[in-house]
PDB file of N, CA and C in Angstrom:
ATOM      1  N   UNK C 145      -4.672 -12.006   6.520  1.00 86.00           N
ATOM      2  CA  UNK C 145      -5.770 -12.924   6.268  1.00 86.00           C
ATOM      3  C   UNK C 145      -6.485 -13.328   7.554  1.00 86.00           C
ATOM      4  N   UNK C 146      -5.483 -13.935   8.951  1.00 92.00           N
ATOM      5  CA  UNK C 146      -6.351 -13.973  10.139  1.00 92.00           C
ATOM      6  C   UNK C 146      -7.158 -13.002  10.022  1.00 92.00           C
ATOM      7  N   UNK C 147      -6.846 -11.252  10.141  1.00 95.00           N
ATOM      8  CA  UNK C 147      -8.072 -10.507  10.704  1.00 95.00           C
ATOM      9  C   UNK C 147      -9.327 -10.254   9.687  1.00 95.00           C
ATOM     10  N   UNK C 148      -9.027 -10.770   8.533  1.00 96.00           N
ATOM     11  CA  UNK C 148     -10.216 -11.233   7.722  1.00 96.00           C
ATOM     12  C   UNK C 148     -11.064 -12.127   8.341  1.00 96.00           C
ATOM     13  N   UNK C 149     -10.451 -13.023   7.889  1.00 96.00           N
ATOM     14  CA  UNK C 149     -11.459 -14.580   8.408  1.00 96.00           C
ATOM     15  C   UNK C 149     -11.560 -14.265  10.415  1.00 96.00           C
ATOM     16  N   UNK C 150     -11.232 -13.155  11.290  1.00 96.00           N
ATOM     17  CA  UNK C 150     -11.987 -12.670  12.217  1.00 96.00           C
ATOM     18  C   UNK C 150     -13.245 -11.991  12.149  1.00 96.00           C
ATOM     19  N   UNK C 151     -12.589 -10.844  11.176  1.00 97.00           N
ATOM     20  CA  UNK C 151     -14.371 -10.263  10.512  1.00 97.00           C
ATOM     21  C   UNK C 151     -15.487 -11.101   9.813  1.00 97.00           C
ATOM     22  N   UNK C 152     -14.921 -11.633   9.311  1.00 97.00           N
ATOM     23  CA  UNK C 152     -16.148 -13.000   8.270  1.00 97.00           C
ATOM     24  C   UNK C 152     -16.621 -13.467   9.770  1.00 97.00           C
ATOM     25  N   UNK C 153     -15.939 -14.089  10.516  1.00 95.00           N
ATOM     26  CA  UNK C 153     -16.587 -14.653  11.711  1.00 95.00           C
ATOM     27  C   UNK C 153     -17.663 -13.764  12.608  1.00 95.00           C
ATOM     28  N   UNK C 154     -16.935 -12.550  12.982  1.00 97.00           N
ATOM     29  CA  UNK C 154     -17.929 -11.593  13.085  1.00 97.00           C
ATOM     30  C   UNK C 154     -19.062 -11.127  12.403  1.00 97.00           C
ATOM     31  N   UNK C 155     -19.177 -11.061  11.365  1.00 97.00           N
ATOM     32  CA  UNK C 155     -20.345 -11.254  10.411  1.00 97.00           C
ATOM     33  C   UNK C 155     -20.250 -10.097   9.569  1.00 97.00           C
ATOM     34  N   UNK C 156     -18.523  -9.793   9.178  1.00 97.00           N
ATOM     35  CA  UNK C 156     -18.719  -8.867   7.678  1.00 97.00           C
ATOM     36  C   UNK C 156     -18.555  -9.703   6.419  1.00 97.00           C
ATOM     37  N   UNK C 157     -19.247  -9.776   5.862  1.00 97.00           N
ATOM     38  CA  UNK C 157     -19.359  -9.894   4.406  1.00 97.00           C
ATOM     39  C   UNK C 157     -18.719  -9.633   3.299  1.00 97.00           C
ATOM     40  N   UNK C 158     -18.871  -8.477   3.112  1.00 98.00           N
ATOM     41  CA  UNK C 158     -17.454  -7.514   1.901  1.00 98.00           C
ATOM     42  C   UNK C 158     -16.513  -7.094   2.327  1.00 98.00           C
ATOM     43  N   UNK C 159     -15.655  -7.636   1.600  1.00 98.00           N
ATOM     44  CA  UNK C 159     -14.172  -7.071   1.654  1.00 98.00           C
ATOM     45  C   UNK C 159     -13.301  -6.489   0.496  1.00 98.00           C
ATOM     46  N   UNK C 160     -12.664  -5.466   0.851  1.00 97.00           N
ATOM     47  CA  UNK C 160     -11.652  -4.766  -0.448  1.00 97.00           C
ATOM     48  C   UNK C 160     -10.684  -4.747  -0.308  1.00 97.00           C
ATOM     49  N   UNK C 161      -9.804  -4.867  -1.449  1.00 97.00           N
ATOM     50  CA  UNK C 161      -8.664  -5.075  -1.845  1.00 97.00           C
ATOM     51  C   UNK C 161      -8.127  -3.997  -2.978  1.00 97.00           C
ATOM     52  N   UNK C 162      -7.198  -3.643  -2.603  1.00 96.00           N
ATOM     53  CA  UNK C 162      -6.503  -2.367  -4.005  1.00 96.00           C
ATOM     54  C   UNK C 162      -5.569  -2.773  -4.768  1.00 96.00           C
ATOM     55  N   UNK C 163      -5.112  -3.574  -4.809  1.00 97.00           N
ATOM     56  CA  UNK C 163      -4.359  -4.477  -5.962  1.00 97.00           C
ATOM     57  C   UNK C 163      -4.786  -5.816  -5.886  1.00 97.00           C
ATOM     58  N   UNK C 164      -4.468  -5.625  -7.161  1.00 97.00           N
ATOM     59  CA  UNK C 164      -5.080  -7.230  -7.904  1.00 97.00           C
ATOM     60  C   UNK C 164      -4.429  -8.360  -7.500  1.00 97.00           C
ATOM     61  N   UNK C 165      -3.246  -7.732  -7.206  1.00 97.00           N
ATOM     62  CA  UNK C 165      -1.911  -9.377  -6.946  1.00 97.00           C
ATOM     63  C   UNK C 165      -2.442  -9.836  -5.184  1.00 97.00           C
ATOM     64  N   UNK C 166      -2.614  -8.750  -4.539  1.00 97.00           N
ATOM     65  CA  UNK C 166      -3.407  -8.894  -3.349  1.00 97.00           C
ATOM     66  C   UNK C 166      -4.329  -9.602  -2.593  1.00 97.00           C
ATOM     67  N   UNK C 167      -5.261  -9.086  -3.560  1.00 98.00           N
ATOM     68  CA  UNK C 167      -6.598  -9.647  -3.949  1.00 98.00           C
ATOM     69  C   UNK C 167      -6.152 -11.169  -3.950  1.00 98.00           C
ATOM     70  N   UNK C 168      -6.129 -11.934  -5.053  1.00 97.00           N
ATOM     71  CA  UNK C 168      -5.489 -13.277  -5.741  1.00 97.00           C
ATOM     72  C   UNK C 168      -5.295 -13.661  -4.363  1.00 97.00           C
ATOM     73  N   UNK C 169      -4.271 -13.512  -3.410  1.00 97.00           N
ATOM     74  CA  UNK C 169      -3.546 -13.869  -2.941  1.00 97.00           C
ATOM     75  C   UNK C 169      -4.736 -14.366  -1.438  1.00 97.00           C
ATOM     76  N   UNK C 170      -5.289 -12.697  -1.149  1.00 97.00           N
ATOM     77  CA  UNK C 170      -6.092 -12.996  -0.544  1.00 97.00           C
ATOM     78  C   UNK C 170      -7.132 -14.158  -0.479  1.00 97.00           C
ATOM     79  N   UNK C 171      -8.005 -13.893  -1.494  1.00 97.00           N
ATOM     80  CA  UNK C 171      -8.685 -14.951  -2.812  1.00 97.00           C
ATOM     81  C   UNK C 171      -8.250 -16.266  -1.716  1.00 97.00           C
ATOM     82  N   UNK C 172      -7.626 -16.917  -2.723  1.00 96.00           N
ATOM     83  CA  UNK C 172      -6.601 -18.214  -2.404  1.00 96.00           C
ATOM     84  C   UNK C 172      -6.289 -18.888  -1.130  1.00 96.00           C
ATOM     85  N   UNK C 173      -6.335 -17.911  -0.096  1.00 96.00           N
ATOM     86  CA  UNK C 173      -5.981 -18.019   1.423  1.00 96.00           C
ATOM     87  C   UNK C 173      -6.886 -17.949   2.287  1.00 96.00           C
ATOM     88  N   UNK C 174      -8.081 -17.659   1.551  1.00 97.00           N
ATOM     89  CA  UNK C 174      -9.457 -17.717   2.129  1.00 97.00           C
ATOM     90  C   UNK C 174     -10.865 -17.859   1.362  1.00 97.00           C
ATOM     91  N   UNK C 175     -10.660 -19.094   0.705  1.00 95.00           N
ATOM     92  CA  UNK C 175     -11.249 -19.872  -0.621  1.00 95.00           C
ATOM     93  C   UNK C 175     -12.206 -20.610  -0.095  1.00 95.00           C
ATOM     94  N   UNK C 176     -11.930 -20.857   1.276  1.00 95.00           N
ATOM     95  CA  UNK C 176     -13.020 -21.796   2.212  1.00 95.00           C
ATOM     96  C   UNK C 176     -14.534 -20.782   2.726  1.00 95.00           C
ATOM     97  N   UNK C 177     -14.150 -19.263   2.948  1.00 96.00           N
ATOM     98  CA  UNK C 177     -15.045 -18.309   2.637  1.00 96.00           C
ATOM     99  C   UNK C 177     -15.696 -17.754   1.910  1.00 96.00           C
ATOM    100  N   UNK C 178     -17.559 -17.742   1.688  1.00 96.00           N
ATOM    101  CA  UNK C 178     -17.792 -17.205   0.381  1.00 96.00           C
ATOM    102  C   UNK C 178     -17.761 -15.548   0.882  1.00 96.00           C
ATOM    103  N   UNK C 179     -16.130 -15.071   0.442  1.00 97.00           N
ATOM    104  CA  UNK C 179     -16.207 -13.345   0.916  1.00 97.00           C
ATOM    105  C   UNK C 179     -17.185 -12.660  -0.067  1.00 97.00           C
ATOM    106  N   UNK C 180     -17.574 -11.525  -0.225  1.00 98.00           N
ATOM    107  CA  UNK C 180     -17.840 -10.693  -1.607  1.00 98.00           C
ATOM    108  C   UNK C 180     -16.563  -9.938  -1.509  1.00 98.00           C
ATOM    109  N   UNK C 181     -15.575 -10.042  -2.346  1.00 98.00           N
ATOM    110  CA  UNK C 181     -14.293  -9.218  -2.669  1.00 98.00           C
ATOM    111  C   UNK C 181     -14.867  -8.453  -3.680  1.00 98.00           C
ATOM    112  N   UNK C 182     -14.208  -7.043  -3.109  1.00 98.00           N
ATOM    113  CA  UNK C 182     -14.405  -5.746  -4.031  1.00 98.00           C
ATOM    114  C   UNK C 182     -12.918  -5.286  -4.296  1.00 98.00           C
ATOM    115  N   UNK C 183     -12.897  -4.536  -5.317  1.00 98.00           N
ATOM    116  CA  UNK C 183     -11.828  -4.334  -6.086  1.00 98.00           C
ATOM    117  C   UNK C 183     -11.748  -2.467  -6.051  1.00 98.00           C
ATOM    118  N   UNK C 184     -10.907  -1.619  -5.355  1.00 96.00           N
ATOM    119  CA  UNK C 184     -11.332  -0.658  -5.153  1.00 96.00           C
ATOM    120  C   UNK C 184      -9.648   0.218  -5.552  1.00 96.00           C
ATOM    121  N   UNK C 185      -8.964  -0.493  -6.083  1.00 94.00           N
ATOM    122  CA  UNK C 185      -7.748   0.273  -6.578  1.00 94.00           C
ATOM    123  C   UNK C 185      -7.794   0.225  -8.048  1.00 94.00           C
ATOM    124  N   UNK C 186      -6.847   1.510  -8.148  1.00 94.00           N
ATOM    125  CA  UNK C 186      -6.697   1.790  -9.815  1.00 94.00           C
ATOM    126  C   UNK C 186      -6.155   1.147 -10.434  1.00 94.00           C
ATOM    127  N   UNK C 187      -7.088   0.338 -11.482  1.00 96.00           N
ATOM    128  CA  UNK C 187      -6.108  -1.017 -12.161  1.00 96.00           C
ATOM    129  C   UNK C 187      -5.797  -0.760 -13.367  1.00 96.00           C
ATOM    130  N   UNK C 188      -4.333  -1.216 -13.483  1.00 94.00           N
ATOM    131  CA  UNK C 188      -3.399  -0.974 -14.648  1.00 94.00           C
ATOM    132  C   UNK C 188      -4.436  -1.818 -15.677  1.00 94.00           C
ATOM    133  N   UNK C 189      -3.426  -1.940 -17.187  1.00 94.00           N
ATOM    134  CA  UNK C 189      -4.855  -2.541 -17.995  1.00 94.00           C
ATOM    135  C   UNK C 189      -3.614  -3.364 -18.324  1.00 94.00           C
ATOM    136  N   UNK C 190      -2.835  -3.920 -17.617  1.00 96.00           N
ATOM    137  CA  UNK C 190      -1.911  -5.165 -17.891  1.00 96.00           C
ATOM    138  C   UNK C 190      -2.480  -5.924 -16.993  1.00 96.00           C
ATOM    139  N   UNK C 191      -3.140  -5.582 -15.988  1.00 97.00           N
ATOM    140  CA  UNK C 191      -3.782  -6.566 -14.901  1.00 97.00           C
ATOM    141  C   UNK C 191      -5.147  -7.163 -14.891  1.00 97.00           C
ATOM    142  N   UNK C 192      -5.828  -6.694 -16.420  1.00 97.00           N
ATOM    143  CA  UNK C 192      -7.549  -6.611 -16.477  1.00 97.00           C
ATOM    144  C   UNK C 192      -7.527  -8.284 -15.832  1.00 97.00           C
ATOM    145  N   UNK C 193      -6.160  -8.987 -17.081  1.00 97.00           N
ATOM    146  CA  UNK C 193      -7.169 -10.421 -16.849  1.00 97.00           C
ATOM    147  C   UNK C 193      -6.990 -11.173 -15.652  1.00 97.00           C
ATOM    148  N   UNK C 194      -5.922 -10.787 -14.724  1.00 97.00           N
ATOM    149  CA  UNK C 194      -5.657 -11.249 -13.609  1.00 97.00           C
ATOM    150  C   UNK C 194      -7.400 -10.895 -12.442  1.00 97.00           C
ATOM    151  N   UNK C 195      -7.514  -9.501 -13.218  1.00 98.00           N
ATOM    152  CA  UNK C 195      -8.794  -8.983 -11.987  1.00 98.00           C
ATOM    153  C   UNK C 195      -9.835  -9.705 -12.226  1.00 98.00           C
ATOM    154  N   UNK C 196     -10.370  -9.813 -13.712  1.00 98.00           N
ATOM    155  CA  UNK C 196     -11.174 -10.871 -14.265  1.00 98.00           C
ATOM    156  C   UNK C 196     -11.326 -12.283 -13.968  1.00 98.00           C
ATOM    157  N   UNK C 197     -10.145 -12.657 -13.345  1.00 97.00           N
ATOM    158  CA  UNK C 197     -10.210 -13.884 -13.123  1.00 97.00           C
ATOM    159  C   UNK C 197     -10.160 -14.009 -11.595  1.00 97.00           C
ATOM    160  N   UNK C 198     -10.281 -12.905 -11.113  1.00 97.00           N
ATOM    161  CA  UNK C 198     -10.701 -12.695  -9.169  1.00 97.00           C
ATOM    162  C   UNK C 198     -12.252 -12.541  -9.264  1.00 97.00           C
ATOM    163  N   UNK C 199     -12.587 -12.482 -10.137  1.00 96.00           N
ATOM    164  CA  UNK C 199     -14.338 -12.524 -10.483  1.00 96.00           C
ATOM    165  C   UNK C 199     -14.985 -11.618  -8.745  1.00 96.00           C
ATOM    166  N   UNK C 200     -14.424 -10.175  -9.069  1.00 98.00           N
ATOM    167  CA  UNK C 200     -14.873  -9.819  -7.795  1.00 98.00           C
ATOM    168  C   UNK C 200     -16.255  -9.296  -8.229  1.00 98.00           C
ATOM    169  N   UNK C 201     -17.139  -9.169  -6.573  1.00 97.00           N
ATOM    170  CA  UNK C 201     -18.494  -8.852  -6.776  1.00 97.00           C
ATOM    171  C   UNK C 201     -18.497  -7.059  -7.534  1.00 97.00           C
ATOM    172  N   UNK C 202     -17.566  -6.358  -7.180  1.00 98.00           N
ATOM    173  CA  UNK C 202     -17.922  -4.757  -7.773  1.00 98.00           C
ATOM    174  C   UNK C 202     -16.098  -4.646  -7.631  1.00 98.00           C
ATOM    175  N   UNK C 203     -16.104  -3.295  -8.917  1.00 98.00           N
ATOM    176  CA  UNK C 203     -14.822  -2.909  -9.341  1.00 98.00           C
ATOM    177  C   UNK C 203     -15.353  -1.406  -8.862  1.00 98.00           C
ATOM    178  N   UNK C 204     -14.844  -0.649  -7.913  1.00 96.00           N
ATOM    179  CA  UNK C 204     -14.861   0.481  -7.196  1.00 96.00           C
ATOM    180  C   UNK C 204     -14.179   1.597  -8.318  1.00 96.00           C
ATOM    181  N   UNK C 205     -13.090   1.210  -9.193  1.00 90.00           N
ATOM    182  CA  UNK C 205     -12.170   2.465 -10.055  1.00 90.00           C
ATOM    183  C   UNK C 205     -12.342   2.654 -11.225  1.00 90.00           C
ATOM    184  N   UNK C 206     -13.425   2.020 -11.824  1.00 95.00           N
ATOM    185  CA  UNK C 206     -13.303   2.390 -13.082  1.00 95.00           C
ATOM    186  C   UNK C 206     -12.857   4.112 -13.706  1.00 95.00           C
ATOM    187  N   UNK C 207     -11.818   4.216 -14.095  1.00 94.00           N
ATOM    188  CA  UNK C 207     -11.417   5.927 -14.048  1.00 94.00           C
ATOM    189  C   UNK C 207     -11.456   6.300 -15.407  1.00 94.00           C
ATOM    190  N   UNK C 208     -11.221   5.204 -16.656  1.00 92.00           N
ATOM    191  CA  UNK C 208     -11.672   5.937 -18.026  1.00 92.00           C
ATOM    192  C   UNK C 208     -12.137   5.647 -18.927  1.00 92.00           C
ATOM    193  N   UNK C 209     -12.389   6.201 -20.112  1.00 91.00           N
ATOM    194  CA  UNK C 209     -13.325   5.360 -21.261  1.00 91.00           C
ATOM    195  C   UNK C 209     -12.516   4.051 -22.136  1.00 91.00           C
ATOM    196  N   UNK C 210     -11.373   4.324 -21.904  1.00 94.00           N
ATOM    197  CA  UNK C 210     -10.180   3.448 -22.656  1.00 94.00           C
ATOM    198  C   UNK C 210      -9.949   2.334 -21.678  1.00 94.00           C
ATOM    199  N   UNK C 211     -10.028   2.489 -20.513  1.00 96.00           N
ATOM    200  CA  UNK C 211      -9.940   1.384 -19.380  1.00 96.00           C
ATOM    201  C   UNK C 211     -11.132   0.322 -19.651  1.00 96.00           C
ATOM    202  N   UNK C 212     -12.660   1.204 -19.334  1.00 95.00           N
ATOM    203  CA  UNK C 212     -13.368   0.500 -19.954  1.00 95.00           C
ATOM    204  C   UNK C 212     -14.109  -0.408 -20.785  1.00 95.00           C
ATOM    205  N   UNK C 213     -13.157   0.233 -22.378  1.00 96.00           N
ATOM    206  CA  UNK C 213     -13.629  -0.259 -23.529  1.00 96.00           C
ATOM    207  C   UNK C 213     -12.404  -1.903 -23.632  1.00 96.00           C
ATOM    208  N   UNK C 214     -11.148  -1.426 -22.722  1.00 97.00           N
ATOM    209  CA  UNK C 214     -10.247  -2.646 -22.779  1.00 97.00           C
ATOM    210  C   UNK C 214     -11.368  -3.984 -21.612  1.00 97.00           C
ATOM    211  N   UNK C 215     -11.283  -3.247 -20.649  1.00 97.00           N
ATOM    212  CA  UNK C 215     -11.854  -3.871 -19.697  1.00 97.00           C
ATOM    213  C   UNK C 215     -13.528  -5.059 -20.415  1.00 97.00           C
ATOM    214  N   UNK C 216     -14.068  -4.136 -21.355  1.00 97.00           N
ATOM    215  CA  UNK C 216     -15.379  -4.504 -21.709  1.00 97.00           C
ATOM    216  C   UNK C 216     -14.758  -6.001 -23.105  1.00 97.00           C
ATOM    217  N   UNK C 217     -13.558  -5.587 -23.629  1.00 98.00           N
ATOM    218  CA  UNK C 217     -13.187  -6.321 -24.581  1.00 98.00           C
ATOM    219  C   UNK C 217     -12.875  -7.798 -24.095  1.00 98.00           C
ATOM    220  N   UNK C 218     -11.961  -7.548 -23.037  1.00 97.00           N
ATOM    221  CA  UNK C 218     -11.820  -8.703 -22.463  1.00 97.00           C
ATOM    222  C   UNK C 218     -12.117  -9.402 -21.517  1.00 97.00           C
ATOM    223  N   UNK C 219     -13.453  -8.747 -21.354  1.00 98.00           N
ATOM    224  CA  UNK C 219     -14.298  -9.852 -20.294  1.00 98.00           C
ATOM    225  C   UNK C 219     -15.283 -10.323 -21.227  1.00 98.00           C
ATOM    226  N   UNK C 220     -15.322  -9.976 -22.687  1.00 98.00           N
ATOM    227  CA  UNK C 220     -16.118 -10.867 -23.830  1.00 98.00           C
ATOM    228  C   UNK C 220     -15.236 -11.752 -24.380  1.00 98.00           C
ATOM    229  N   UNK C 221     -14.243 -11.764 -24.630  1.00 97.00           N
ATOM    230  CA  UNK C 221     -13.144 -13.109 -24.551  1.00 97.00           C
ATOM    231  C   UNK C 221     -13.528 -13.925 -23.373  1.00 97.00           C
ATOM    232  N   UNK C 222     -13.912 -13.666 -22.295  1.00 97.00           N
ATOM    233  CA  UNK C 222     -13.795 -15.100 -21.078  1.00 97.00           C
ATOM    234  C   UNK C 222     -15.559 -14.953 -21.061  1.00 97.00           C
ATOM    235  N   UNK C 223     -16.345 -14.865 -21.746  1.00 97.00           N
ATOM    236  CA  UNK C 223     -17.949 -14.509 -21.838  1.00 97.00           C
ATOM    237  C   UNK C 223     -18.188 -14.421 -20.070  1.00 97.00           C
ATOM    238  N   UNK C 224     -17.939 -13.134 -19.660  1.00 97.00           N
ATOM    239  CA  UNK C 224     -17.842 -12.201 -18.314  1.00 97.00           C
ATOM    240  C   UNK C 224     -18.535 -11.790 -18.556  1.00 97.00           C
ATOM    241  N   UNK C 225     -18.934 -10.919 -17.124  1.00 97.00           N
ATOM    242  CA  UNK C 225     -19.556  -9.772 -16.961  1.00 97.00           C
ATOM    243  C   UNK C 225     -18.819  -8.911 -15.890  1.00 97.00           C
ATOM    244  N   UNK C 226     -19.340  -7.649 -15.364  1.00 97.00           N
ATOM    245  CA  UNK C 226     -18.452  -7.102 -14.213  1.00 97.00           C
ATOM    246  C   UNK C 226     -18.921  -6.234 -13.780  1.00 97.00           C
ATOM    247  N   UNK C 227     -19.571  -6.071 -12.715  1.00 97.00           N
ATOM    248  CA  UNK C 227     -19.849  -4.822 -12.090  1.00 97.00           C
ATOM    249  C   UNK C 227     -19.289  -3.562 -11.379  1.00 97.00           C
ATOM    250  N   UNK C 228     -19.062  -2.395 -12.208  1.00 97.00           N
ATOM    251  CA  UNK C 228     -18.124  -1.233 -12.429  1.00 97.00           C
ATOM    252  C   UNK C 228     -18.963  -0.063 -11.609  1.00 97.00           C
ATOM    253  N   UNK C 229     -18.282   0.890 -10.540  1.00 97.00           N
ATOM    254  CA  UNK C 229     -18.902   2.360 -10.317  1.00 97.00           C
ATOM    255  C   UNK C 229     -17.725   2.980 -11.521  1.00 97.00           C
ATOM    256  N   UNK C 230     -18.642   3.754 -11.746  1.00 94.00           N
ATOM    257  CA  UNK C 230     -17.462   5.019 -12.809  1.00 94.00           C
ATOM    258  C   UNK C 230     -17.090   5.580 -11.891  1.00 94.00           C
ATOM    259  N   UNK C 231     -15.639   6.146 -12.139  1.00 94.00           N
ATOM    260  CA  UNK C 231     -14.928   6.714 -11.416  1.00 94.00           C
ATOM    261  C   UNK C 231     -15.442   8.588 -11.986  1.00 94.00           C
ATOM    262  N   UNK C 232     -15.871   9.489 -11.652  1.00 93.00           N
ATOM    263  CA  UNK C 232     -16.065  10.633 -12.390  1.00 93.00           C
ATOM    264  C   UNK C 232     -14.957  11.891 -11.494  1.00 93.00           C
ATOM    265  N   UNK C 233     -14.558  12.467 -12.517  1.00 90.00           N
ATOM    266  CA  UNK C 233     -13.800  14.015 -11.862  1.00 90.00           C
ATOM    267  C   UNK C 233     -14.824  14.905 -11.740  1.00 90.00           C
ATOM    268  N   UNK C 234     -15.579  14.883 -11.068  1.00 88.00           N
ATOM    269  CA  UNK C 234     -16.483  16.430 -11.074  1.00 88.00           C
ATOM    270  C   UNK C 234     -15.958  17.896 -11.077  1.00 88.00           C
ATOM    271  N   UNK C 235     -14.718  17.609 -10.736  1.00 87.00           N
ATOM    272  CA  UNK C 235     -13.761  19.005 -10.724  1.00 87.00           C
ATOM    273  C   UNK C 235     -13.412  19.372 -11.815  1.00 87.00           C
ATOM    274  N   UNK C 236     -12.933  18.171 -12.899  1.00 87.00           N
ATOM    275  CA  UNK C 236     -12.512  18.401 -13.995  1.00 87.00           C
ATOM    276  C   UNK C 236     -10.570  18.516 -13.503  1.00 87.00           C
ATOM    277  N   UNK C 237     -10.539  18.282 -12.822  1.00 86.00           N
ATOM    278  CA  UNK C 237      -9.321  18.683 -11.853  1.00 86.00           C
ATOM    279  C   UNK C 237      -7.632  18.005 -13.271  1.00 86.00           C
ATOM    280  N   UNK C 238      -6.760  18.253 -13.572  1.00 85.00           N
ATOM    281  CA  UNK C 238      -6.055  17.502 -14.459  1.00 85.00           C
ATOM    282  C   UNK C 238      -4.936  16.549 -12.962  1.00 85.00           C
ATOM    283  N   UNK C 239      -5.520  17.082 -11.965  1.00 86.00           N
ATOM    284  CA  UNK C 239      -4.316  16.605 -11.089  1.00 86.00           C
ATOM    285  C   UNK C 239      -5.219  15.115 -10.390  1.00 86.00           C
ATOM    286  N   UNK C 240      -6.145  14.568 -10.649  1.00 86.00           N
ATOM    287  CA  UNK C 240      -7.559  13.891 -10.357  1.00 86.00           C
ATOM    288  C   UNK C 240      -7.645  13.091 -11.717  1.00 86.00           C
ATOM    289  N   UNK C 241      -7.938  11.523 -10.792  1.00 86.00           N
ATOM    290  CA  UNK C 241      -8.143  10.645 -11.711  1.00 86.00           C
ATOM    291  C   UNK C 241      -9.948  10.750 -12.265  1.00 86.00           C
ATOM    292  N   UNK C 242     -10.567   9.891 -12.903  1.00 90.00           N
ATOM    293  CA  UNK C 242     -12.114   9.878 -13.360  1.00 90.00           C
ATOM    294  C   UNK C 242     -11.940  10.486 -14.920  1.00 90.00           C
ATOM    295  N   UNK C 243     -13.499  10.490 -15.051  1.00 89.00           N
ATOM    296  CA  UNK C 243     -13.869  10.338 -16.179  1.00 89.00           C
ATOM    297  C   UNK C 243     -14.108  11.960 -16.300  1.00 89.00           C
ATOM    298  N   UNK C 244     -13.928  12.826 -17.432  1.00 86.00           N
ATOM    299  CA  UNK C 244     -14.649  13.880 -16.906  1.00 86.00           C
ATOM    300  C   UNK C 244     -15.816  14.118 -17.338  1.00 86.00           C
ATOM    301  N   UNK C 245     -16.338  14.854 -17.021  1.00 81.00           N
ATOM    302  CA  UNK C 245     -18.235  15.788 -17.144  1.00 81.00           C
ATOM    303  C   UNK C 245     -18.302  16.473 -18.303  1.00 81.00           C
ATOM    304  N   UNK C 246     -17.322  16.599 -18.740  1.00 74.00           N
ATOM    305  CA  UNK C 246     -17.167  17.855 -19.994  1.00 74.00           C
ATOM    306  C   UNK C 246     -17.053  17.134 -21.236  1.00 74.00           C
TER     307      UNK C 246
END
């Protein structure tokens, strides 16, 4: 958290985090900062409402349509919103997370 709140001082702005419990934690320990926390790890869908409730500025992993449609369900239970990149496989790869093209 110091070399956070060094960079905020320095004048970065966004910051990412790859787990949610992280995040929170981070969150919490530097609450006196308005950071933009980004969310850039693959989140389980036992963790939606924990991430939901880190109200980060962008979710970097969105990886599938079922993640999504959970993700979309229960940020209309807390009347949310959330700003998602799709995660896409352009390879089609089965060893590769994303959405695929096909």
């Amino acid at each position: 958290s110091q070399d956070i709140k060094s960079l905020y001082l320095a004048g970065q702005r966004a910051f990412g985090e790859n787990k949610v419990q992280d995040l929170k934690q981070k969150q919490q320990e530097l609450k006196d900062l308005p950071i933009a926390w980004h969310f850039v790890g693959r989140l389980q869908k036992n963790k939606i409402n924990n991430l939901i409730d880190c109200n980060p500025v962008l979710m970097h992993s969105l990886d599938s349509l079922e993640l999504a449609y959970e993700l979309d369900k229960k940020l209309k239970i807390k009347n949310k919103t959330m700003n998602c990149l799709l995660q896409i496989n352009s390879a089609n790869e089965p060893s590769k997370a994303g959405v695929s093209i096909q």
